[in-house]
C-alpha cells in the first residue's frame, strides 16, 4: 500500500499549484483522505480532508477559500488545488488515508512521502 504525492514546486506569491496523491496497492475509494503540511521547525498541521464519496470537505481556517480538495475514486487519486498562495504556505505537504475523515493526524493509517511547496514573496 503506497501513497505517492506529487505536484510541489516553487511558485511566486499569488500563484497556484495542484498537488496530487495517487494511491496504489489497494482501492482507497472507501477511505477518507487528508492533506497535512509541515513547515521547517513547526509541527505538522491539518490542511484539508475529504470523505470517501467526496460529499464532505473540511479545511483549516488558514486555507479556506483558497484551497480545494477533491478526489477521483476511479483513479484512486486525491487532489489539492492551491490558489492565491502565500509565503506562509511554504511546507512539505503530505497526503494521508484513513477509515474516517478527521482534522488531526492520528486516525490516518497511510501516509505519502511528502512533496515540497515553496512560495516566494
Tab-separated table of N, CA and C in Angstrom:
chain	number	residue	atom	x	y	z
A	1	UNK	N	0.853	-1.174	0.000
A	1	UNK	CA	0.000	0.000	0.000
A	1	UNK	C	0.899	1.237	0.000
A	2	UNK	N	0.634	2.114	-0.934
A	2	UNK	CA	1.512	3.279	-1.074
A	2	UNK	C	0.707	4.501	-1.505
A	3	UNK	N	1.070	5.658	-0.929
A	3	UNK	CA	0.535	6.939	-1.365
A	3	UNK	C	1.689	7.741	-1.933
A	4	UNK	N	1.518	8.230	-3.133
A	4	UNK	CA	2.572	8.977	-3.815
A	4	UNK	C	2.082	10.391	-4.081
A	5	UNK	N	2.656	11.343	-3.362
A	5	UNK	CA	2.294	12.746	-3.541
A	5	UNK	C	3.198	13.388	-4.582
A	6	UNK	N	2.628	14.279	-5.367
A	6	UNK	CA	3.400	14.982	-6.389
A	6	UNK	C	2.772	16.334	-6.654
A	7	UNK	N	3.490	17.152	-7.422
A	7	UNK	CA	2.956	18.445	-7.826
A	7	UNK	C	3.543	19.638	-7.115
A	8	UNK	N	4.387	19.400	-6.129
A	8	UNK	CA	5.002	20.515	-5.436
A	8	UNK	C	6.015	21.233	-6.311
A	9	UNK	N	6.459	22.375	-5.838
A	9	UNK	CA	7.441	23.147	-6.590
A	9	UNK	C	7.583	24.542	-6.041
A	10	UNK	N	8.243	25.371	-6.801
A	10	UNK	CA	8.473	26.766	-6.428
A	10	UNK	C	7.494	27.652	-7.196
A	11	UNK	N	6.808	28.511	-6.474
A	11	UNK	CA	5.833	29.396	-7.103
A	11	UNK	C	5.893	30.751	-6.414
A	12	UNK	N	5.562	31.796	-7.144
A	12	UNK	CA	5.524	33.127	-6.549
A	12	UNK	C	4.233	33.325	-5.772
A	13	UNK	N	4.287	34.193	-4.811
A	13	UNK	CA	3.091	34.523	-4.051
A	13	UNK	C	1.976	34.966	-5.002
A	14	UNK	N	0.774	34.480	-4.725
A	14	UNK	CA	-0.360	34.757	-5.593
A	14	UNK	C	-0.582	33.702	-6.656
A	15	UNK	N	0.371	32.819	-6.822
A	15	UNK	CA	0.280	31.779	-7.826
A	15	UNK	C	-0.512	30.569	-7.362
A	16	UNK	N	-0.527	29.543	-8.203
A	16	UNK	CA	-1.310	28.336	-7.938
A	16	UNK	C	-0.470	27.087	-8.180
A	17	UNK	N	-0.836	26.049	-7.481
A	17	UNK	CA	-0.287	24.712	-7.698
A	17	UNK	C	-1.388	23.701	-7.469
A	18	UNK	N	-1.279	22.566	-8.100
A	18	UNK	CA	-2.194	21.460	-7.815
A	18	UNK	C	-1.374	20.241	-7.400
A	19	UNK	N	-1.628	19.792	-6.207
A	19	UNK	CA	-0.984	18.586	-5.702
A	19	UNK	C	-1.851	17.378	-6.015
A	20	UNK	N	-1.200	16.263	-6.274
A	20	UNK	CA	-1.894	15.005	-6.494
A	20	UNK	C	-1.358	13.965	-5.534
A	21	UNK	N	-2.202	13.035	-5.177
A	21	UNK	CA	-1.803	11.924	-4.320
A	21	UNK	C	-2.416	10.672	-4.915
A	22	UNK	N	-1.570	9.835	-5.491
A	22	UNK	CA	-2.029	8.609	-6.113
A	22	UNK	C	-1.826	7.439	-5.172
A	23	UNK	N	-2.872	6.669	-4.968
A	23	UNK	CA	-2.820	5.514	-4.082
A	23	UNK	C	-2.657	4.247	-4.897
A	24	UNK	N	-1.886	3.338	-4.390
A	24	UNK	CA	-1.690	2.060	-5.064
A	24	UNK	C	-1.618	0.955	-4.031
A	25	UNK	N	-1.810	-0.254	-4.467
A	25	UNK	CA	-1.755	-1.401	-3.582
A	25	UNK	C	-3.116	-1.939	-3.228
A	26	UNK	N	-4.080	-1.029	-3.140
A	26	UNK	CA	-5.477	-1.428	-2.940
A	26	UNK	C	-6.342	-0.229	-3.274
A	27	UNK	N	-7.622	-0.455	-3.384
A	27	UNK	CA	-8.546	0.642	-3.666
A	27	UNK	C	-8.740	1.480	-2.406
A	28	UNK	N	-8.766	2.791	-2.570
A	28	UNK	CA	-8.973	3.703	-1.462
A	28	UNK	C	-10.310	4.414	-1.559
A	29	UNK	N	-11.209	3.870	-2.358
A	29	UNK	CA	-12.469	4.561	-2.610
A	29	UNK	C	-13.359	4.666	-1.375
A	30	UNK	N	-13.094	3.844	-0.355
A	30	UNK	CA	-13.891	3.915	0.872
A	30	UNK	C	-13.144	4.619	2.002
A	31	UNK	N	-11.951	5.132	1.704
A	31	UNK	CA	-11.154	5.809	2.727
A	31	UNK	C	-11.378	7.310	2.703
A	32	UNK	N	-11.320	7.899	3.874
A	32	UNK	CA	-11.179	9.343	3.947
A	32	UNK	C	-9.746	9.700	3.572
A	33	UNK	N	-9.582	10.858	2.975
A	33	UNK	CA	-8.256	11.307	2.563
A	33	UNK	C	-8.015	12.696	3.136
A	34	UNK	N	-6.769	12.939	3.498
A	34	UNK	CA	-6.440	14.244	4.050
A	34	UNK	C	-5.121	14.757	3.530
A	35	UNK	N	-4.965	16.062	3.635
A	35	UNK	CA	-3.683	16.715	3.344
A	35	UNK	C	-3.228	17.416	4.625
A	36	UNK	N	-1.977	17.233	4.947
A	36	UNK	CA	-1.347	17.911	6.070
A	36	UNK	C	-0.070	18.570	5.554
A	37	UNK	N	0.463	19.488	6.325
A	37	UNK	CA	1.709	20.117	5.914
A	37	UNK	C	2.591	20.373	7.128
A	38	UNK	N	3.874	20.445	6.867
A	38	UNK	CA	4.831	20.725	7.939
A	38	UNK	C	5.873	21.696	7.418
A	39	UNK	N	5.898	22.863	8.031
A	39	UNK	CA	6.889	23.876	7.706
A	39	UNK	C	8.131	23.654	8.558
A	40	UNK	N	9.273	24.148	8.105
A	40	UNK	CA	10.518	23.961	8.880
A	40	UNK	C	10.370	24.466	10.300
A	41	UNK	N	10.714	23.609	11.251
A	41	UNK	CA	10.674	23.994	12.653
A	41	UNK	C	9.300	24.037	13.270
A	42	UNK	N	8.294	23.571	12.535
A	42	UNK	CA	6.932	23.612	13.055
A	42	UNK	C	6.333	22.222	13.089
A	43	UNK	N	5.235	22.105	13.829
A	43	UNK	CA	4.510	20.849	13.906
A	43	UNK	C	3.733	20.613	12.607
A	44	UNK	N	3.457	19.345	12.335
A	44	UNK	CA	2.606	19.013	11.204
A	44	UNK	C	1.201	19.527	11.501
A	45	UNK	N	0.569	20.137	10.500
A	45	UNK	CA	-0.754	20.693	10.714
A	45	UNK	C	-1.720	20.248	9.624
A	46	UNK	N	-2.970	20.229	10.006
A	46	UNK	CA	-4.036	19.854	9.095
A	46	UNK	C	-4.245	20.934	8.044
A	47	UNK	N	-4.515	20.503	6.808
A	47	UNK	CA	-4.809	21.442	5.728
A	47	UNK	C	-6.232	21.234	5.210
A	48	UNK	N	-6.525	20.002	4.785
A	48	UNK	CA	-7.839	19.726	4.202
A	48	UNK	C	-8.111	18.232	4.277
A	49	UNK	N	-9.397	17.877	4.233
A	49	UNK	CA	-9.782	16.474	4.248
A	49	UNK	C	-11.074	16.292	3.469
A	50	UNK	N	-11.286	15.065	3.018
A	50	UNK	CA	-12.462	14.759	2.220
A	50	UNK	C	-12.929	13.352	2.582
A	51	UNK	N	-14.245	13.181	2.638
A	51	UNK	CA	-14.743	11.858	2.975
A	51	UNK	C	-14.678	10.945	1.748
A	52	UNK	N	-15.089	9.689	1.925
A	52	UNK	CA	-14.860	8.694	0.884
A	52	UNK	C	-15.589	9.017	-0.415
A	53	UNK	N	-16.757	9.633	-0.318
A	53	UNK	CA	-17.542	9.896	-1.520
A	53	UNK	C	-17.237	11.258	-2.132
A	54	UNK	N	-16.565	12.103	-1.375
A	54	UNK	CA	-16.313	13.459	-1.850
A	54	UNK	C	-17.419	14.431	-1.515
A	55	UNK	N	-18.431	13.987	-0.785
A	55	UNK	CA	-19.574	14.847	-0.495
A	55	UNK	C	-19.299	15.836	0.640
A	56	UNK	N	-18.305	15.522	1.464
A	56	UNK	CA	-17.960	16.407	2.586
A	56	UNK	C	-16.479	16.759	2.551
A	57	UNK	N	-16.196	18.036	2.685
A	57	UNK	CA	-14.817	18.512	2.716
A	57	UNK	C	-14.616	19.408	3.924
A	58	UNK	N	-13.377	19.463	4.391
A	58	UNK	CA	-13.032	20.221	5.594
A	58	UNK	C	-11.718	20.941	5.321
A	59	UNK	N	-11.600	22.149	5.863
A	59	UNK	CA	-10.410	22.955	5.603
A	59	UNK	C	-9.944	23.645	6.873
A	60	UNK	N	-8.644	23.816	6.966
A	60	UNK	CA	-8.103	24.682	8.007
A	60	UNK	C	-8.502	26.119	7.687
A	61	UNK	N	-8.699	26.908	8.717
A	61	UNK	CA	-9.104	28.294	8.507
A	61	UNK	C	-8.091	29.045	7.648
A	62	UNK	N	-6.838	28.691	7.779
A	62	UNK	CA	-5.782	29.414	7.076
A	62	UNK	C	-5.815	29.218	5.555
A	63	UNK	N	-6.513	28.168	5.100
A	63	UNK	CA	-6.541	27.902	3.653
A	63	UNK	C	-7.949	27.987	3.073
A	64	UNK	N	-8.930	28.161	3.932
A	64	UNK	CA	-10.319	28.185	3.478
A	64	UNK	C	-10.520	29.294	2.461
A	65	UNK	N	-11.164	28.949	1.354
A	65	UNK	CA	-11.400	29.928	0.299
A	65	UNK	C	-10.285	29.992	-0.728
A	66	UNK	N	-9.138	29.385	-0.414
A	66	UNK	CA	-8.006	29.392	-1.354
A	66	UNK	C	-7.673	27.993	-1.863
A	67	UNK	N	-7.849	26.996	-1.012
A	67	UNK	CA	-7.526	25.623	-1.375
A	67	UNK	C	-8.814	24.825	-1.574
A	68	UNK	N	-8.736	23.842	-2.485
A	68	UNK	CA	-9.865	22.950	-2.728
A	68	UNK	C	-9.368	21.511	-2.809
A	69	UNK	N	-9.955	20.655	-1.984
A	69	UNK	CA	-9.625	19.238	-2.036
A	69	UNK	C	-10.692	18.518	-2.844
A	70	UNK	N	-10.260	17.547	-3.631
A	70	UNK	CA	-11.196	16.752	-4.428
A	70	UNK	C	-10.597	15.368	-4.621
A	71	UNK	N	-11.401	14.467	-5.136
A	71	UNK	CA	-10.909	13.109	-5.349
A	71	UNK	C	-11.552	12.505	-6.574
A	72	UNK	N	-10.833	11.564	-7.173
A	72	UNK	CA	-11.329	10.776	-8.288
A	72	UNK	C	-11.127	9.324	-7.898
A	73	UNK	N	-12.173	8.688	-7.414
A	73	UNK	CA	-12.043	7.320	-6.915
A	73	UNK	C	-11.724	6.335	-8.032
A	74	UNK	N	-12.138	6.629	-9.229
A	74	UNK	CA	-11.814	5.749	-10.354
A	74	UNK	C	-10.308	5.722	-10.609
A	75	UNK	N	-9.636	6.822	-10.281
A	75	UNK	CA	-8.190	6.911	-10.465
A	75	UNK	C	-7.430	6.709	-9.159
A	76	UNK	N	-8.162	6.463	-8.069
A	76	UNK	CA	-7.508	6.277	-6.771
A	76	UNK	C	-6.613	7.471	-6.437
A	77	UNK	N	-7.095	8.662	-6.712
A	77	UNK	CA	-6.274	9.864	-6.579
A	77	UNK	C	-7.058	10.961	-5.870
A	78	UNK	N	-6.349	11.681	-5.011
A	78	UNK	CA	-6.909	12.865	-4.361
A	78	UNK	C	-6.065	14.068	-4.771
A	79	UNK	N	-6.715	15.215	-4.869
A	79	UNK	CA	-6.055	16.425	-5.340
A	79	UNK	C	-6.177	17.541	-4.301
A	80	UNK	N	-5.235	18.459	-4.363
A	80	UNK	CA	-5.335	19.686	-3.580
A	80	UNK	C	-4.994	20.841	-4.505
A	81	UNK	N	-6.018	21.576	-4.906
A	81	UNK	CA	-5.814	22.773	-5.726
A	81	UNK	C	-5.541	23.938	-4.793
A	82	UNK	N	-4.392	24.571	-4.977
A	82	UNK	CA	-3.974	25.656	-4.099
A	82	UNK	C	-3.871	26.937	-4.914
A	83	UNK	N	-4.685	27.900	-4.578
A	83	UNK	CA	-4.694	29.188	-5.270
A	83	UNK	C	-4.293	30.303	-4.318
A	84	UNK	N	-3.930	31.429	-4.859
A	84	UNK	CA	-3.536	32.607	-4.086
A	84	UNK	C	-2.543	32.201	-3.004
A	85	UNK	N	-1.507	31.522	-3.415
A	85	UNK	CA	-0.531	31.014	-2.458
A	85	UNK	C	0.217	32.152	-1.774
A	86	UNK	N	0.552	31.920	-0.523
A	86	UNK	CA	1.252	32.892	0.298
A	86	UNK	C	2.575	32.286	0.771
A	87	UNK	N	3.547	33.115	1.108
A	87	UNK	CA	4.811	32.576	1.622
A	87	UNK	C	4.617	31.657	2.828
A	88	UNK	N	3.622	31.932	3.650
A	88	UNK	CA	3.381	31.091	4.823
A	88	UNK	C	2.795	29.730	4.470
A	89	UNK	N	2.471	29.495	3.207
A	89	UNK	CA	2.046	28.166	2.769
A	89	UNK	C	3.240	27.258	2.473
A	90	UNK	N	4.432	27.805	2.519
A	90	UNK	CA	5.635	27.015	2.277
A	90	UNK	C	5.754	25.899	3.298
A	91	UNK	N	5.858	24.663	2.805
A	91	UNK	CA	5.906	23.494	3.685
A	91	UNK	C	6.054	22.241	2.831
A	92	UNK	N	6.325	21.151	3.502
A	92	UNK	CA	6.191	19.830	2.877
A	92	UNK	C	4.742	19.387	3.091
A	93	UNK	N	4.097	19.020	2.006
A	93	UNK	CA	2.694	18.614	2.051
A	93	UNK	C	2.608	17.099	1.970
A	94	UNK	N	1.840	16.528	2.888
A	94	UNK	CA	1.662	15.086	2.972
A	94	UNK	C	0.204	14.730	2.741
A	95	UNK	N	-0.024	13.655	1.993
A	95	UNK	CA	-1.376	13.130	1.892
A	95	UNK	C	-1.487	11.913	2.815
A	96	UNK	N	-2.705	11.635	3.216
A	96	UNK	CA	-2.943	10.557	4.162
A	96	UNK	C	-4.294	9.920	3.882
A	97	UNK	N	-4.416	8.643	4.246
A	97	UNK	CA	-5.668	7.912	4.067
A	97	UNK	C	-6.029	7.210	5.362
A	98	UNK	N	-7.320	7.159	5.659
A	98	UNK	CA	-7.766	6.505	6.876
A	98	UNK	C	-9.229	6.146	6.817
A	99	UNK	N	-9.724	5.464	7.845
A	99	UNK	CA	-11.095	4.970	7.815
A	99	UNK	C	-12.156	6.043	8.012
A	100	UNK	N	-11.785	7.133	8.687
A	100	UNK	CA	-12.753	8.200	8.933
A	100	UNK	C	-12.094	9.545	8.658
A	101	UNK	N	-12.878	10.473	8.173
A	101	UNK	CA	-12.338	11.798	7.915
A	101	UNK	C	-12.118	12.512	9.241
A	102	UNK	N	-10.979	13.180	9.342
A	102	UNK	CA	-10.652	13.851	10.593
A	102	UNK	C	-9.697	14.996	10.310
A	103	UNK	N	-9.626	15.923	11.255
A	103	UNK	CA	-8.747	17.073	11.088
A	103	UNK	C	-7.464	16.955	11.901
A	104	UNK	N	-7.241	15.786	12.488
A	104	UNK	CA	-5.983	15.523	13.175
A	104	UNK	C	-5.325	14.317	12.531
A	105	UNK	N	-4.040	14.137	12.801
A	105	UNK	CA	-3.258	13.157	12.059
A	105	UNK	C	-3.469	11.708	12.489
A	106	UNK	N	-3.715	11.471	13.768
A	106	UNK	CA	-3.596	10.103	14.260
A	106	UNK	C	-4.594	9.103	13.674
A	107	UNK	N	-5.807	9.484	13.230
A	107	UNK	CA	-6.692	8.451	12.657
A	107	UNK	C	-6.274	7.954	11.280
A	108	UNK	N	-5.328	8.615	10.646
A	108	UNK	CA	-4.934	8.228	9.295
A	108	UNK	C	-3.871	7.133	9.357
A	109	UNK	N	-4.133	6.056	8.608
A	109	UNK	CA	-3.266	4.879	8.668
A	109	UNK	C	-2.105	4.930	7.685
A	110	UNK	N	-2.316	5.555	6.558
A	110	UNK	CA	-1.327	5.539	5.485
A	110	UNK	C	-0.917	6.972	5.158
A	111	UNK	N	0.370	7.142	4.913
A	111	UNK	CA	0.920	8.475	4.633
A	111	UNK	C	1.817	8.424	3.403
A	112	UNK	N	1.738	9.475	2.611
A	112	UNK	CA	2.657	9.626	1.486
A	112	UNK	C	3.977	10.196	1.957
A	113	UNK	N	4.902	10.309	1.028
A	113	UNK	CA	6.258	10.725	1.376
A	113	UNK	C	6.411	12.237	1.453
A	114	UNK	N	5.450	12.967	0.986
A	114	UNK	CA	5.526	14.424	1.055
A	114	UNK	C	6.033	15.042	-0.232
A	115	UNK	N	5.543	16.229	-0.524
A	115	UNK	CA	6.017	17.000	-1.670
A	115	UNK	C	6.213	18.438	-1.208
A	116	UNK	N	7.328	19.031	-1.590
A	116	UNK	CA	7.696	20.348	-1.091
A	116	UNK	C	7.056	21.455	-1.923
A	117	UNK	N	6.406	22.364	-1.227
A	117	UNK	CA	5.850	23.567	-1.841
A	117	UNK	C	6.600	24.772	-1.271
A	118	UNK	N	7.166	25.571	-2.147
A	118	UNK	CA	7.879	26.775	-1.743
A	118	UNK	C	7.243	27.975	-2.425
A	119	UNK	N	6.802	28.926	-1.614
A	119	UNK	CA	6.157	30.129	-2.143
A	119	UNK	C	7.072	31.307	-1.861
A	120	UNK	N	7.520	31.940	-2.922
A	120	UNK	CA	8.420	33.082	-2.760
A	120	UNK	C	7.626	34.384	-2.727
A	121	UNK	N	8.154	35.336	-1.976
A	121	UNK	CA	7.453	36.627	-1.844
A	121	UNK	C	7.868	37.612	-2.921
